[in-house]
mmCIF file of C-alpha atoms in Angstrom:
data_model
loop_
_atom_site.group_PDB
_atom_site.id
_atom_site.type_symbol
_atom_site.label_atom_id
_atom_site.label_comp_id
_atom_site.label_asym_id
_atom_site.label_seq_id
_atom_site.Cartn_x
_atom_site.Cartn_y
_atom_site.Cartn_z
ATOM 1 C CA MET A 526 115.184 -1.768 22.394
ATOM 2 C CA SER A 527 110.824 -0.974 21.162
ATOM 3 C CA HIS A 528 108.962 -0.002 24.004
ATOM 4 C CA LYS A 529 105.601 -0.686 21.487
ATOM 5 C CA ASN A 530 104.491 -3.294 23.625
ATOM 6 C CA HIS A 531 104.629 -2.398 26.938
ATOM 7 C CA PRO A 532 102.335 -1.246 28.941
ATOM 8 C CA GLN A 533 102.386 2.647 29.808
ATOM 9 C CA ALA A 534 101.206 3.592 33.583
ATOM 10 C CA THR A 535 98.381 6.793 32.879
ATOM 11 C CA PRO A 536 97.088 9.815 35.203
ATOM 12 C CA ASN A 537 94.368 7.732 36.232
ATOM 13 C CA ASN A 538 97.215 5.126 37.123
ATOM 14 C CA LYS A 539 95.887 2.773 34.434
ATOM 15 C CA ILE A 540 97.628 -0.213 32.924
ATOM 16 C CA ILE A 541 96.070 -0.067 28.949
ATOM 17 C CA LYS A 542 98.573 -2.517 26.100
ATOM 18 C CA ARG A 543 98.209 -0.771 23.688
ATOM 19 C CA GLY A 544 98.035 -2.676 20.036
ATOM 20 C CA ARG A 545 95.131 -6.016 19.957
ATOM 21 C CA GLY A 546 92.467 -5.253 21.836
ATOM 22 C CA SER A 547 92.805 -1.942 22.492
ATOM 23 C CA SER A 548 90.054 -0.491 21.500
ATOM 24 C CA LYS A 549 87.481 -2.637 23.073
ATOM 25 C CA SER A 550 90.692 -1.178 26.662
ATOM 26 C CA ASN A 551 89.587 2.748 25.696
ATOM 27 C CA ARG A 552 85.565 1.508 25.605
ATOM 28 C CA LEU A 553 85.848 0.311 29.273
ATOM 29 C CA LEU A 554 88.027 3.440 30.722
ATOM 30 C CA ASN A 555 85.631 5.668 28.942
ATOM 31 C CA ALA A 556 82.161 4.025 30.545
ATOM 32 C CA GLU A 557 84.487 4.553 33.863
ATOM 33 C CA LYS A 558 85.053 7.350 33.241
ATOM 34 C CA SER A 559 81.738 8.922 32.225
ATOM 35 C CA PRO A 560 79.420 7.581 35.564
ATOM 36 C CA THR A 561 76.206 8.362 32.813
ATOM 37 C CA GLN A 562 77.705 5.412 30.202
ATOM 38 C CA GLY A 563 78.302 1.301 31.320
ATOM 39 C CA PRO A 564 79.103 -1.087 29.606
ATOM 40 C CA LEU A 565 75.644 -1.564 27.558
ATOM 41 C CA ALA A 566 75.158 2.039 26.553
ATOM 42 C CA PRO A 567 73.716 2.051 23.139
ATOM 43 C CA THR A 568 76.477 3.683 21.375
ATOM 44 C CA ASP A 569 78.279 0.377 22.984
ATOM 45 C CA VAL A 570 76.267 -2.035 20.665
ATOM 46 C CA PRO A 571 76.848 -2.540 17.338
ATOM 47 C CA PRO A 572 73.564 -0.978 15.385
ATOM 48 C CA VAL A 573 72.860 -5.057 12.591
ATOM 49 C CA ASP A 574 71.493 -5.120 9.677
ATOM 50 C CA LEU A 575 67.877 -5.408 9.262
ATOM 51 C CA VAL A 576 67.361 -6.932 5.990
ATOM 52 C CA GLY A 577 70.449 -8.930 5.223
ATOM 53 C CA GLY A 578 70.704 -9.612 10.013
ATOM 54 C CA ARG A 579 74.616 -9.040 9.690
ATOM 55 C CA ALA A 580 76.463 -6.308 11.750
ATOM 56 C CA ALA A 581 76.519 -2.949 9.455
ATOM 57 C CA PRO A 582 79.620 -1.021 9.482
ATOM 58 C CA GLU A 583 81.283 1.465 12.759
ATOM 59 C CA ARG A 584 78.840 4.406 11.948
ATOM 60 C CA SER A 585 81.615 7.915 12.428
ATOM 61 C CA PRO A 586 80.707 9.554 15.906
ATOM 62 C CA ASP A 587 80.590 13.095 13.312
ATOM 63 C CA LEU A 588 76.682 11.448 11.543
ATOM 64 C CA GLU A 589 75.343 9.519 15.481
ATOM 65 C CA ALA A 590 72.915 13.367 16.739
ATOM 66 C CA THR A 591 72.095 13.168 12.767
ATOM 67 C CA GLU A 592 71.461 9.413 11.620
ATOM 68 C CA VAL A 593 68.017 8.047 11.897
ATOM 69 C CA PRO A 594 67.960 4.833 13.504
ATOM 70 C CA TYR A 595 66.174 1.588 11.595
ATOM 71 C CA VAL A 596 62.217 1.436 11.604
ATOM 72 C CA ILE A 597 60.124 -1.669 10.967
ATOM 73 C CA GLN A 598 56.798 -0.113 9.827
ATOM 74 C CA ALA A 599 54.237 -2.781 9.331
ATOM 75 C CA LEU A 600 50.287 -2.192 8.502
ATOM 76 C CA PRO A 601 47.965 -3.873 10.332
ATOM 77 C CA ILE A 602 46.565 -7.159 9.655
ATOM 78 C CA ASP A 603 43.320 -5.883 8.410
ATOM 79 C CA ALA A 604 44.067 -3.585 6.025
ATOM 80 C CA LEU A 605 46.956 -6.124 4.700
ATOM 81 C CA ILE A 606 43.303 -7.927 4.134
ATOM 82 C CA ASP A 607 42.251 -4.295 2.690
ATOM 83 C CA GLN A 608 44.922 -4.585 0.081
ATOM 84 C CA ALA A 609 45.260 -8.187 -0.987
ATOM 85 C CA CYS A 610 41.578 -8.548 -1.693
ATOM 86 C CA ARG A 611 41.191 -5.314 -3.539
ATOM 87 C CA GLY A 612 44.618 -5.807 -5.891
ATOM 88 C CA LEU A 613 42.883 -10.566 -6.315
ATOM 89 C CA SER A 614 39.571 -8.137 -6.671
ATOM 90 C CA LEU A 615 37.668 -9.824 -4.100
ATOM 91 C CA PRO A 616 34.979 -7.659 -2.468
ATOM 92 C CA THR A 617 32.835 -9.174 -0.680
ATOM 93 C CA ILE A 618 35.747 -11.445 1.028
ATOM 94 C CA ARG A 619 37.290 -7.638 1.854
ATOM 95 C CA ASP A 620 33.383 -6.293 3.210
ATOM 96 C CA ARG A 621 32.541 -9.703 5.011
ATOM 97 C CA PHE A 622 36.578 -11.418 6.518
ATOM 98 C CA ASP A 623 35.992 -9.474 9.894
ATOM 99 C CA GLU A 624 32.409 -11.473 9.944
ATOM 100 C CA ILE A 625 32.831 -14.126 9.409
ATOM 101 C CA ALA A 626 35.738 -15.192 11.110
ATOM 102 C CA ASP A 627 34.553 -13.499 13.689
ATOM 103 C CA SER A 628 31.700 -16.533 12.946
ATOM 104 C CA SER A 629 34.861 -19.436 12.514
ATOM 105 C CA LEU A 630 36.773 -18.601 15.697
ATOM 106 C CA ARG A 631 33.837 -18.666 18.270
ATOM 107 C CA GLN A 632 32.747 -21.775 16.160
ATOM 108 C CA GLN A 633 36.082 -22.876 16.528
ATOM 109 C CA THR A 634 36.252 -24.257 12.692
ATOM 110 C CA SER A 635 39.253 -25.809 10.856
ATOM 111 C CA TYR A 636 41.840 -23.626 8.622
ATOM 112 C CA LYS A 637 40.277 -25.269 5.904
ATOM 113 C CA THR A 638 36.891 -24.707 6.197
ATOM 114 C CA PHE A 639 37.946 -21.329 7.366
ATOM 115 C CA LEU A 640 39.454 -20.591 3.799
ATOM 116 C CA LEU A 641 36.866 -21.920 2.079
ATOM 117 C CA GLU A 642 33.654 -19.253 3.677
ATOM 118 C CA PRO A 643 34.539 -16.889 2.532
ATOM 119 C CA LEU A 644 35.671 -18.689 -1.019
ATOM 120 C CA GLU A 645 31.953 -19.404 -0.875
ATOM 121 C CA ALA A 646 30.546 -16.053 -0.493
ATOM 122 C CA GLU A 647 32.660 -14.455 -2.714
ATOM 123 C CA LEU A 648 31.961 -16.937 -5.762
ATOM 124 C CA GLU A 649 28.154 -16.826 -4.590
ATOM 125 C CA HIS A 650 28.127 -12.553 -4.001
ATOM 126 C CA ARG A 651 30.013 -12.449 -8.887
ATOM 127 C CA ASP A 652 27.847 -15.696 -9.478
ATOM 128 C CA GLU A 653 24.189 -12.879 -8.108
ATOM 129 C CA ARG A 654 26.690 -10.070 -9.724
ATOM 130 C CA ARG A 655 26.273 -11.807 -13.306
ATOM 131 C CA ARG A 656 22.437 -13.198 -13.030
ATOM 132 C CA THR A 657 21.681 -9.458 -12.311
ATOM 133 C CA ARG A 658 24.136 -7.706 -15.037
ATOM 134 C CA LEU A 659 22.954 -10.232 -16.914
ATOM 135 C CA VAL A 660 18.792 -9.916 -16.674
ATOM 136 C CA ARG A 661 20.215 -5.525 -17.472
ATOM 137 C CA GLU A 662 21.625 -6.985 -20.224
ATOM 138 C CA ALA A 663 18.012 -8.227 -21.357
ATOM 139 C CA THR A 664 16.839 -5.017 -21.834
ATOM 140 C CA PHE A 665 13.198 -5.930 -20.950
ATOM 141 C CA ARG A 666 10.710 -3.403 -20.574
ATOM 142 C CA ARG A 667 9.504 -4.497 -17.000
ATOM 143 C CA PRO A 668 10.248 -6.533 -14.497
ATOM 144 C CA LYS A 669 8.348 -9.476 -14.805
ATOM 145 C CA ARG A 670 8.715 -13.107 -12.856
ATOM 146 C CA ILE A 671 7.093 -16.158 -12.910
ATOM 147 C CA GLU A 672 6.232 -16.361 -9.912
ATOM 148 C CA ASP A 673 4.149 -13.498 -9.834
ATOM 149 C CA PHE A 674 1.848 -15.181 -12.833
ATOM 150 C CA ASN A 675 -1.906 -14.820 -11.861
ATOM 151 C CA PHE A 676 -2.786 -18.508 -13.487
ATOM 152 C CA ALA A 677 -6.147 -19.371 -11.530
ATOM 153 C CA VAL A 678 -6.627 -16.401 -13.816
ATOM 154 C CA ASN A 679 -5.274 -17.708 -16.800
ATOM 155 C CA PRO A 680 -6.252 -21.248 -16.128
ATOM 156 C CA ASN A 681 -6.240 -22.448 -20.231
ATOM 157 C CA ILE A 682 -2.139 -22.087 -19.142
ATOM 158 C CA PRO A 683 -0.702 -25.388 -17.316
ATOM 159 C CA HIS A 684 0.968 -24.757 -14.638
ATOM 160 C CA GLU A 685 4.343 -27.710 -15.199
ATOM 161 C CA VAL A 686 4.763 -26.362 -18.775
ATOM 162 C CA VAL A 687 5.586 -23.151 -17.774
ATOM 163 C CA ASN A 688 8.080 -23.870 -14.101
ATOM 164 C CA THR A 689 9.302 -26.245 -16.758
ATOM 165 C CA LEU A 690 10.351 -23.856 -19.973
ATOM 166 C CA THR A 691 11.934 -21.633 -16.883
ATOM 167 C CA GLU A 692 14.634 -24.484 -17.196
ATOM 168 C CA PRO A 693 17.417 -23.988 -19.775
ATOM 169 C CA SER A 694 18.053 -27.869 -21.401
ATOM 170 C CA TRP A 695 15.416 -26.334 -24.247
ATOM 171 C CA VAL A 696 17.121 -23.004 -24.647
ATOM 172 C CA ALA A 697 20.051 -24.820 -24.936
ATOM 173 C CA ALA A 698 18.674 -27.222 -28.316
ATOM 174 C CA GLY A 699 17.719 -24.520 -29.831
ATOM 175 C CA HIS A 700 14.352 -24.975 -29.076
ATOM 176 C CA PRO A 701 11.935 -22.430 -30.910
ATOM 177 C CA LEU A 702 9.657 -21.014 -28.498
ATOM 178 C CA CYS A 703 5.197 -19.798 -29.322
ATOM 179 C CA LEU A 704 3.152 -18.057 -26.776
ATOM 180 C CA VAL A 705 -0.321 -17.194 -28.754
ATOM 181 C CA GLY A 706 -3.273 -16.055 -27.701
ATOM 182 C CA ASP A 707 -5.200 -12.250 -27.900
ATOM 183 C CA SER A 708 -4.293 -9.725 -26.081
ATOM 184 C CA GLY A 709 -4.531 -9.455 -22.131
ATOM 185 C CA THR A 710 -3.790 -13.096 -22.031
ATOM 186 C CA GLY A 711 -0.613 -12.824 -20.457
ATOM 187 C CA LYS A 712 1.598 -13.567 -22.987
ATOM 188 C CA THR A 713 4.117 -10.479 -22.251
ATOM 189 C CA HIS A 714 4.263 -11.682 -18.960
ATOM 190 C CA LEU A 715 5.126 -15.825 -19.303
ATOM 191 C CA LEU A 716 8.013 -13.669 -22.318
ATOM 192 C CA ILE A 717 10.124 -11.803 -20.235
ATOM 193 C CA GLY A 718 9.195 -14.170 -17.209
ATOM 194 C CA ILE A 719 10.527 -17.118 -19.025
ATOM 195 C CA GLY A 720 12.964 -14.449 -20.209
ATOM 196 C CA THR A 721 14.096 -13.060 -16.862
ATOM 197 C CA ALA A 722 13.840 -17.638 -15.127
ATOM 198 C CA ILE A 723 16.721 -18.076 -18.660
ATOM 199 C CA ALA A 724 18.315 -15.347 -17.799
ATOM 200 C CA GLU A 725 19.591 -16.205 -14.260
ATOM 201 C CA ALA A 726 20.819 -19.641 -15.310
ATOM 202 C CA GLY A 727 23.849 -17.632 -16.425
ATOM 203 C CA LEU A 728 22.517 -17.492 -20.298
ATOM 204 C CA LYS A 729 22.558 -14.581 -22.995
ATOM 205 C CA VAL A 730 18.901 -12.905 -23.817
ATOM 206 C CA ARG A 731 17.621 -10.415 -25.539
ATOM 207 C CA TYR A 732 13.612 -8.738 -25.664
ATOM 208 C CA PRO A 733 13.197 -6.300 -28.509
ATOM 209 C CA THR A 734 9.330 -5.678 -30.311
ATOM 210 C CA THR A 735 9.883 -6.985 -33.733
ATOM 211 C CA ALA A 736 8.828 -3.321 -34.977
ATOM 212 C CA ASN A 737 11.937 -1.763 -33.578
ATOM 213 C CA LEU A 738 14.285 -5.414 -33.704
ATOM 214 C CA VAL A 739 13.165 -5.054 -37.118
ATOM 215 C CA ASN A 740 13.825 -1.125 -37.024
ATOM 216 C CA GLU A 741 17.653 -1.985 -36.001
ATOM 217 C CA LEU A 742 17.910 -3.633 -39.159
ATOM 218 C CA SER A 743 16.944 -1.956 -41.675
ATOM 219 C CA GLU A 744 19.082 0.629 -40.072
ATOM 220 C CA ALA A 745 21.886 -1.907 -39.953
ATOM 221 C CA ALA A 746 20.721 -2.615 -43.445
ATOM 222 C CA GLY A 747 21.492 0.657 -44.719
ATOM 223 C CA GLU A 748 24.881 1.775 -42.715
ATOM 224 C CA LYS A 749 26.860 -1.559 -44.406
ATOM 225 C CA GLN A 750 26.668 -2.829 -41.249
ATOM 226 C CA LEU A 751 24.398 -5.496 -41.313
ATOM 227 C CA THR A 752 26.761 -8.494 -41.135
ATOM 228 C CA ARG A 753 27.995 -7.249 -37.702
ATOM 229 C CA VAL A 754 24.637 -6.649 -35.734
ATOM 230 C CA TYR A 755 23.343 -10.113 -37.649
ATOM 231 C CA ALA A 756 26.782 -11.664 -35.376
ATOM 232 C CA ARG A 757 25.956 -10.103 -32.256
ATOM 233 C CA TYR A 758 21.881 -11.398 -32.732
ATOM 234 C CA ASP A 759 23.824 -14.964 -32.809
ATOM 235 C CA LYS A 760 26.134 -13.882 -29.757
ATOM 236 C CA VAL A 761 22.256 -14.162 -27.810
ATOM 237 C CA ASP A 762 20.921 -18.077 -26.266
ATOM 238 C CA LEU A 763 17.503 -16.198 -26.254
ATOM 239 C CA LEU A 764 16.093 -14.317 -28.131
ATOM 240 C CA CYS A 765 12.444 -12.364 -27.080
ATOM 241 C CA LEU A 766 11.082 -11.572 -29.666
ATOM 242 C CA ASP A 767 6.878 -9.367 -27.880
ATOM 243 C CA GLU A 768 4.051 -8.176 -30.328
ATOM 244 C CA PHE A 769 5.127 -10.897 -33.576
ATOM 245 C CA GLY A 770 2.379 -9.697 -36.093
ATOM 246 C CA TYR A 771 0.939 -6.750 -34.423
ATOM 247 C CA MET A 772 1.738 -4.733 -37.935
ATOM 248 C CA GLU A 773 2.499 -5.408 -41.385
ATOM 249 C CA LEU A 774 5.797 -5.251 -42.229
ATOM 250 C CA ASP A 775 7.800 -3.660 -45.308
ATOM 251 C CA LYS A 776 9.701 -6.499 -48.391
ATOM 252 C CA VAL A 777 12.871 -5.818 -47.100
ATOM 253 C CA GLY A 778 12.295 -5.781 -43.116
ATOM 254 C CA ALA A 779 10.208 -9.034 -43.381
ATOM 255 C CA LYS A 780 12.929 -10.625 -45.310
ATOM 256 C CA LEU A 781 15.415 -9.211 -42.876
ATOM 257 C CA LEU A 782 14.117 -10.338 -39.983
ATOM 258 C CA PHE A 783 13.640 -14.192 -41.891
ATOM 259 C CA GLN A 784 16.892 -14.313 -42.288
ATOM 260 C CA LEU A 785 17.704 -13.679 -38.816
ATOM 261 C CA PHE A 786 15.045 -16.945 -37.992
ATOM 262 C CA THR A 787 16.445 -18.736 -40.663
ATOM 263 C CA ASP A 788 20.494 -18.047 -38.745
ATOM 264 C CA ARG A 789 18.896 -19.536 -35.495
ATOM 265 C CA GLU A 790 17.873 -22.136 -36.736
ATOM 266 C CA GLU A 791 18.417 -25.125 -34.675
ATOM 267 C CA ARG A 792 21.737 -23.553 -33.061
ATOM 268 C CA ARG A 793 19.796 -20.493 -30.880
ATOM 269 C CA ALA A 794 16.268 -20.039 -29.947
ATOM 270 C CA ILE A 795 13.781 -18.301 -30.663
ATOM 271 C CA ALA A 796 11.030 -17.858 -28.256
ATOM 272 C CA ILE A 797 8.118 -15.745 -30.164
ATOM 273 C CA ALA A 798 4.981 -13.387 -27.901
ATOM 274 C CA THR A 799 1.810 -13.087 -30.627
ATOM 275 C CA ASN A 800 -1.733 -12.874 -31.264
ATOM 276 C CA ALA A 801 -1.757 -13.456 -34.304
ATOM 277 C CA PRO A 802 -2.529 -17.326 -35.405
ATOM 278 C CA PHE A 803 0.233 -19.688 -37.231
ATOM 279 C CA SER A 804 -2.151 -18.436 -40.211
ATOM 280 C CA GLU A 805 -2.231 -15.421 -39.952
ATOM 281 C CA TRP A 806 2.269 -15.514 -40.607
ATOM 282 C CA PRO A 807 2.428 -14.538 -43.245
ATOM 283 C CA LYS A 808 0.346 -11.503 -44.096
ATOM 284 C CA THR A 809 3.576 -10.098 -41.155
ATOM 285 C CA PHE A 810 6.112 -11.590 -44.131
ATOM 286 C CA THR A 811 4.723 -10.420 -47.124
ATOM 287 C CA ASP A 812 6.400 -12.149 -49.714
#
């Protein structure tokens, strides 16, 4: 007769039923044997797969002493925000997020308002950086602004007309501008000041003297790069040409400059500062 399913007495007078459920009974028996280990001891809690939420397989007793437990290490929220801003190229939000968050918390703004404020700050700073870059790329000889021009010393220069020239509409329309006057009347100041205002409005500006521009065109022609140089200037919205008429140009230089003027006519704006009246311009263009 088989005694497979019969209970069996143990030396401690405990009855253990063999077969199904014996592992649970053994754990309970071991718990009573060891006063330092109860039924809720860590070794009796099945490990959990933290990724899938499923019970992990039983670990081997031989490996329990050396196994590394599951560890979840989360970055602080500030570090995550910093990391995201760097990845999205949002330096202003990265630098000002704490300040904006504290202000929104004090004012108890809505979530949408809180989201809008750092985005507006980023856009404003991005526009400021772009304006600074456009002014730098214009290569002005020195910084000059219309606000610093002394109209009292130059009463013949209408303040209202100059102010309208700081608006980009005439540049977008491709109109020309000529500042004619004697030396010391502020032509260069006005030329640079107007050009600076146009660059800060978001348009591309270049400021060469006439001599430097003609030299650049002549060198490009000698190196067979003239088409490339003309194409580069064609991308400029406003060409501010200073010291026009100060010197006579040779035949080749005058032709190259005249070609540049012709290419920009009614398409791209030119602003010229000169001390020569229009009647003397044939002296500059010798041909």
